[in-house]
mmCIF file of C-alpha atoms in Angstrom:
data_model
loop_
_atom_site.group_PDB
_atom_site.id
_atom_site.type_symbol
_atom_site.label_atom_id
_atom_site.label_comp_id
_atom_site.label_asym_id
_atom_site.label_seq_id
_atom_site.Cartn_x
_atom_site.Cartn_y
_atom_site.Cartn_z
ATOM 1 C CA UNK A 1 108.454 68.808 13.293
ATOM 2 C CA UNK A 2 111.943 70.181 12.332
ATOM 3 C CA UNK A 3 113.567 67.198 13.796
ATOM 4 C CA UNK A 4 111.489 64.965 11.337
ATOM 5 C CA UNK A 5 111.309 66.306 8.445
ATOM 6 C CA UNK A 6 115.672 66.896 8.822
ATOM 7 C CA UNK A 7 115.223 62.774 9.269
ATOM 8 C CA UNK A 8 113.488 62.540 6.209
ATOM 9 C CA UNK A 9 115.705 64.355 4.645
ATOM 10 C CA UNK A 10 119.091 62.418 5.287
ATOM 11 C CA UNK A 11 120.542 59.442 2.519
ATOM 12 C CA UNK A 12 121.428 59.732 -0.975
ATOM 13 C CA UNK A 13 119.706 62.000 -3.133
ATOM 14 C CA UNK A 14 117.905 60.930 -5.747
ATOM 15 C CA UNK A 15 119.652 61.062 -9.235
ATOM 16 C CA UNK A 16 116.729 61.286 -11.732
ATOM 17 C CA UNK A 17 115.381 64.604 -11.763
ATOM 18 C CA UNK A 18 111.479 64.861 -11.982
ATOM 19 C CA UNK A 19 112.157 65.665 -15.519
ATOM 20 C CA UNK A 20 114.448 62.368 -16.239
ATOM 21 C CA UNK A 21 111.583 60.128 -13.684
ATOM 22 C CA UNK A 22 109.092 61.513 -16.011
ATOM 23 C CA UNK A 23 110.811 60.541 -19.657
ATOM 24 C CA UNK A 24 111.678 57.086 -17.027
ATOM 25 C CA UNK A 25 107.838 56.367 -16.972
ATOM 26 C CA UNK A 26 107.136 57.238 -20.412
ATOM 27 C CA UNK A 27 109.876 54.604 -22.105
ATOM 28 C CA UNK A 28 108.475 51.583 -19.506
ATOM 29 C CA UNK A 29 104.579 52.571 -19.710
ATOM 30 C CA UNK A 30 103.662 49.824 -22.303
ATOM 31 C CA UNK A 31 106.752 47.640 -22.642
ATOM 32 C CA UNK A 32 106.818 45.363 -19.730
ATOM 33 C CA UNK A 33 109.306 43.369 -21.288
ATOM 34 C CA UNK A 34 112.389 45.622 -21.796
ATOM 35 C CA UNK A 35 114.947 44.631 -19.651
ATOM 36 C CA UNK A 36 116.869 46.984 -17.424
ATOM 37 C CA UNK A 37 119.638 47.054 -19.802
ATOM 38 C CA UNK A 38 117.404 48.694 -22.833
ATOM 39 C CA UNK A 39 115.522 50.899 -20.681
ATOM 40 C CA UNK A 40 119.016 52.662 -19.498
ATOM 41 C CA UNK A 41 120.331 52.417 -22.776
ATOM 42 C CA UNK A 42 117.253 54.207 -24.110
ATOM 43 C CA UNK A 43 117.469 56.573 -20.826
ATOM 44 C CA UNK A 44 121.385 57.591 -21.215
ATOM 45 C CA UNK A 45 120.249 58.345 -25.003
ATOM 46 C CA UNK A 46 118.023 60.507 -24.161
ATOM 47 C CA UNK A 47 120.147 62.386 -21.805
ATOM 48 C CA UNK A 48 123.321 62.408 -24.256
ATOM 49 C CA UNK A 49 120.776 63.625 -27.110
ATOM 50 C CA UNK A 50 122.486 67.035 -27.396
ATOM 51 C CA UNK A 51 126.534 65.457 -27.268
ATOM 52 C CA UNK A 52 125.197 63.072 -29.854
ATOM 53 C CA UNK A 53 123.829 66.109 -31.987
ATOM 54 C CA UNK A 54 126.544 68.239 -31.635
ATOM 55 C CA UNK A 55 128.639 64.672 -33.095
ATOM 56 C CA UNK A 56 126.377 63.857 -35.577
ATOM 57 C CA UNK A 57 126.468 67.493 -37.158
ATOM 58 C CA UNK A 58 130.219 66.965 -36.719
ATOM 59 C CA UNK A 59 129.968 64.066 -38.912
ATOM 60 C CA UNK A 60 127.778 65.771 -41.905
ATOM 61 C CA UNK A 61 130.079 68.457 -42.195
ATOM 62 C CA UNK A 62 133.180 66.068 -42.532
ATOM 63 C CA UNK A 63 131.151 63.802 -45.366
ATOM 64 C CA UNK A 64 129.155 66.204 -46.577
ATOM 65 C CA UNK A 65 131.485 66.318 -50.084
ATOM 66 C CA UNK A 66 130.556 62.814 -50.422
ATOM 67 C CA UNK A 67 129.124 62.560 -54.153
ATOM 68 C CA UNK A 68 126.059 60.138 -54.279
ATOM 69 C CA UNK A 69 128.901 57.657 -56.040
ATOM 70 C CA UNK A 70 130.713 57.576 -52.963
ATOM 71 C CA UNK A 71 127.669 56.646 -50.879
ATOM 72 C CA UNK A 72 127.077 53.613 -53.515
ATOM 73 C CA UNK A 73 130.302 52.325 -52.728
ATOM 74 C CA UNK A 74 129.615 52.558 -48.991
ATOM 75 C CA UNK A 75 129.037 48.704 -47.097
ATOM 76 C CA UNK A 76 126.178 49.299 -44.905
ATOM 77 C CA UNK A 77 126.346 46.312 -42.025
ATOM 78 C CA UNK A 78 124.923 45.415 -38.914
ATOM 79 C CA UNK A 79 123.362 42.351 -36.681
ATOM 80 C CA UNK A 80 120.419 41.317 -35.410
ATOM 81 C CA UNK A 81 119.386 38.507 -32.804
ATOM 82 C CA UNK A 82 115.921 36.669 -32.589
ATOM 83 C CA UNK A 83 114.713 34.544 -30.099
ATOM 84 C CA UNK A 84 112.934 31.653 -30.220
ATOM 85 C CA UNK A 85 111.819 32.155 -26.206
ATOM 86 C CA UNK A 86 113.329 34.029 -24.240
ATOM 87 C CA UNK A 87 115.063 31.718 -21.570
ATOM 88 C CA UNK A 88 112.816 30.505 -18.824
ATOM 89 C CA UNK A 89 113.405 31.937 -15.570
ATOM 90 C CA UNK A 90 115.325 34.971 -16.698
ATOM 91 C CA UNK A 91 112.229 37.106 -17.991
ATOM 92 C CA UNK A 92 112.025 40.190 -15.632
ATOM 93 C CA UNK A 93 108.815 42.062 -15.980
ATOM 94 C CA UNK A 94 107.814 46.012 -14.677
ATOM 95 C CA UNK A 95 104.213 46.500 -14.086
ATOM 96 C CA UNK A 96 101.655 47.888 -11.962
ATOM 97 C CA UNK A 97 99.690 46.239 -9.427
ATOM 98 C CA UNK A 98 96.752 46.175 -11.653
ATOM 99 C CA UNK A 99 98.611 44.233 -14.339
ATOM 100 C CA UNK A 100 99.501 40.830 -13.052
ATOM 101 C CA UNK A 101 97.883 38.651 -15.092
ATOM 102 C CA UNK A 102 98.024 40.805 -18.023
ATOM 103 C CA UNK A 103 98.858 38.985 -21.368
ATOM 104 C CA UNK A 104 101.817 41.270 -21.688
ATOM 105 C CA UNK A 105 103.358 39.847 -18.021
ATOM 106 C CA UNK A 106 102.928 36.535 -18.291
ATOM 107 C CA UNK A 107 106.248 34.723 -19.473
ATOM 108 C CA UNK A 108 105.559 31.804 -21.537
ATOM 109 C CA UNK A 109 107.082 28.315 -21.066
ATOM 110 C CA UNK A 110 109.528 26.205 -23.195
ATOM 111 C CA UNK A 111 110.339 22.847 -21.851
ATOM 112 C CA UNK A 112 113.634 23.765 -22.393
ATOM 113 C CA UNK A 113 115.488 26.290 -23.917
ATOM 114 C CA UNK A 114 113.963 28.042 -26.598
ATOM 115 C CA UNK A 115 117.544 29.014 -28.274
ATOM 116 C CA UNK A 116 118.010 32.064 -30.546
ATOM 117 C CA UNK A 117 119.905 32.629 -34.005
ATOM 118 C CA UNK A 118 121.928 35.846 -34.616
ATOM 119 C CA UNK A 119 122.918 37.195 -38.095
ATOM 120 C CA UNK A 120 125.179 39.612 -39.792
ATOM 121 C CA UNK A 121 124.775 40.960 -43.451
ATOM 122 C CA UNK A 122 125.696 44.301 -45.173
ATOM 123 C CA UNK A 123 125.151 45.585 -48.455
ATOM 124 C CA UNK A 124 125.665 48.701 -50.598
ATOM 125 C CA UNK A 125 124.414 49.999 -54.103
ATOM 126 C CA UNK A 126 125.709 47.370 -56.014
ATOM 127 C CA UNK A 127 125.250 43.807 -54.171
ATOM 128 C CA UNK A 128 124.782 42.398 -50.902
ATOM 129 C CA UNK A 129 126.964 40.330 -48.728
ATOM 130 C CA UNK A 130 126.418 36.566 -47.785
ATOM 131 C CA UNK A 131 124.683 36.270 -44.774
ATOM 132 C CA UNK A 132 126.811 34.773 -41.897
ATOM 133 C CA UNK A 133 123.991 32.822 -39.110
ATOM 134 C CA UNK A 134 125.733 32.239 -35.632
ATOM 135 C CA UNK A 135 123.894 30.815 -32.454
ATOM 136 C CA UNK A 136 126.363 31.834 -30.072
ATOM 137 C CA UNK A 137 127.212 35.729 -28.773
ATOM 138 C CA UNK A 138 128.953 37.651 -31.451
ATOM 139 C CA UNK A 139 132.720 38.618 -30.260
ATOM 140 C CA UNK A 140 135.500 39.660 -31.676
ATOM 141 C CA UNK A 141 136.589 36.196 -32.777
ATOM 142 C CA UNK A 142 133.742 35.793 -34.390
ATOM 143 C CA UNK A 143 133.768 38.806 -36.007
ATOM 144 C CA UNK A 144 137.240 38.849 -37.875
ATOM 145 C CA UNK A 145 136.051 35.175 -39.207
ATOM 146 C CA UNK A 146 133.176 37.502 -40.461
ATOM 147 C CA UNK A 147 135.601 40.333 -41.870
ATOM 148 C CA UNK A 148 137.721 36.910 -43.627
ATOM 149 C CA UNK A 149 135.114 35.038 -44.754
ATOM 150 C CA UNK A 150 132.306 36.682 -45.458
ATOM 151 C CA UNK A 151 132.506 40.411 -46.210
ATOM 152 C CA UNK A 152 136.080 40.122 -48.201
ATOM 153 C CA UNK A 153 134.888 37.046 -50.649
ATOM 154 C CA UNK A 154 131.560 39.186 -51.100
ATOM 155 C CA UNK A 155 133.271 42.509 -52.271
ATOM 156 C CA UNK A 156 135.247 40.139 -54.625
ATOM 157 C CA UNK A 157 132.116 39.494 -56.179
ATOM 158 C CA UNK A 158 131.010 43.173 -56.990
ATOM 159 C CA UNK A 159 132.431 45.005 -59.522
ATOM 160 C CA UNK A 160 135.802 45.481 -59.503
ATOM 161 C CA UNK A 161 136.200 48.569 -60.695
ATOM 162 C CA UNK A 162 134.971 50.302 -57.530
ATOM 163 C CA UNK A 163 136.682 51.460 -54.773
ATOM 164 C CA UNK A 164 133.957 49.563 -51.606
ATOM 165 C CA UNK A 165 134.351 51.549 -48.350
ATOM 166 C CA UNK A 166 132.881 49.451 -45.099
ATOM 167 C CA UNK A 167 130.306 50.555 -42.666
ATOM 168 C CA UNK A 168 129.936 48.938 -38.836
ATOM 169 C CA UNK A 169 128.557 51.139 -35.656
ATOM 170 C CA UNK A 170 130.621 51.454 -32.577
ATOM 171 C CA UNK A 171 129.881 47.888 -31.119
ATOM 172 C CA UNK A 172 132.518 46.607 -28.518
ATOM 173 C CA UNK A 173 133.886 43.693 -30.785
ATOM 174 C CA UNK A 174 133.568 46.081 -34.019
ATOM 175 C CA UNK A 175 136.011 48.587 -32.088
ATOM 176 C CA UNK A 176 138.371 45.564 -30.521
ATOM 177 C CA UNK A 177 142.146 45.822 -31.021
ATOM 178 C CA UNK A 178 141.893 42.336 -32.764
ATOM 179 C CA UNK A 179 139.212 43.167 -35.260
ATOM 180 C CA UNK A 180 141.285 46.611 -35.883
ATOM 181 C CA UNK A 181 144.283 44.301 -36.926
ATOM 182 C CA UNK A 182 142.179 42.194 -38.966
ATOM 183 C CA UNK A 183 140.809 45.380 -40.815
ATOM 184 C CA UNK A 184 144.382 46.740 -41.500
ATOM 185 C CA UNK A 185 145.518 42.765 -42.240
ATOM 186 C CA UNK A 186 142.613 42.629 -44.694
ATOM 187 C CA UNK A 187 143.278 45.977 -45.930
ATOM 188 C CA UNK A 188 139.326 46.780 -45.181
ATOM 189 C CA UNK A 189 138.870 50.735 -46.557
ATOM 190 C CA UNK A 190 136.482 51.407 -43.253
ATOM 191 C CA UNK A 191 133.871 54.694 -43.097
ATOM 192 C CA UNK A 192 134.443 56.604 -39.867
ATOM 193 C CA UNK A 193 130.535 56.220 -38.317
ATOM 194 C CA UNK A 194 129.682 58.717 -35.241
ATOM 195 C CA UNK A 195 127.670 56.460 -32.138
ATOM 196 C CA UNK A 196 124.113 56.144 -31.618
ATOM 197 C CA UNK A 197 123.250 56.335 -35.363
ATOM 198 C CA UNK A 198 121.849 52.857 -36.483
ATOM 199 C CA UNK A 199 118.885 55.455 -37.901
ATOM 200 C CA UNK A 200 121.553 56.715 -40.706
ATOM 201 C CA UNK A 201 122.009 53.265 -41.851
ATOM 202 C CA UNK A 202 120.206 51.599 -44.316
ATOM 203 C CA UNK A 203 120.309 48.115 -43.631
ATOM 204 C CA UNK A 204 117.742 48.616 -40.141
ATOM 205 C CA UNK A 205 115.265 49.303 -43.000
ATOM 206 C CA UNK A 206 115.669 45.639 -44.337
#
């Protein structure tokens, strides 16, 4: 018996404590669709909760002589991608035994590719921003054209008496060396933004 169970007991432990496997069940019961990337992003979240805190509170105190005029001048931004299909072939599903023909795991068809359109926008107390459309992955090429073109010939339009600070979240091609040197080419006034706080900004309630 001892020399069984000590067999049992060999390999790599298991990282997730029951607490983490639990919280693990809970964020894929229901959403058979979320690919492995969301789920850990979700995951990690949830286990950085208290770092994030600790930043966020961080944050407040730093702003927190912000008048409401400064927040009007602030350039809330972000992006968002929709899908026509997702591509065929590439849909990974979780699910139970039980649910194999369920509506929810059953990948529909295109006879080709279904494509998807992406979008940036931003806006702020006292106008909104053109609305750049892009099919392909943003990067940070893409993204200084959208500093150039888009956000700088917008903030022309709004009253020039104000002093427009810009808002973008910790993205990898928001955070690039070459989008940096655009900002400071463009002489972009930017709002320092603490991570994992799209909830703060006001544009996810468009």
């Amino acid at each position: 018996m001892a020399r069984s169970k000590a067999f049992h007991e060999k390999g790599r432990p298991s990282r997730l404590t029951p607490r983490t496997a639990r919280h693990l069940k809970r964020l894929t019961t229901g959403t058979n669709r979320a690919n492995a990337n969301v789920i850990t992003q979700k995951l990690n979240d949830s286990l950085t909760q208290c770092f994030s805190s600790r930043t966020r509170i961080a944050w407040c105190k730093k702003f927190q002589s912000y008048t409401i005029e400064d927040w009007r001048r602030v350039i809330f931004s972000d992006e968002s991608t929709y899908y026509v299909f997702k591509r065929k072939n590439k849909m990974m599903v979780s699910r139970a035994k039980s649910e194999k023909l369920a509506p929810d795991c059953v990948q529909q068809l295109t006879t080709g590719d279904g494509g998807k359109v992406g979008i940036w926008g931003a806006m702020c107390e006292y106008g909104k921003t053109s609305a750049f459309v892009y099919s392909d992955n943003m990067d940070s090429t893409k993204y200084c054209e959208v500093l150039k073109n888009y956000l700088i010939p917008s903030i022309k339009r709004l009253p020039k008496e104000k002093k427009y600070i810009y808002q973008c979240d910790l993205a990898p091609w928001h955070t690039s060396n070459m989008v940096k040197d655009q900002i400071k080419k463009l002489k972009i006034n930017m709002l320092e933004w603490p991570p994992n706080s799209s909830d703060m900004n006001v544009v996810e309630e468009l």
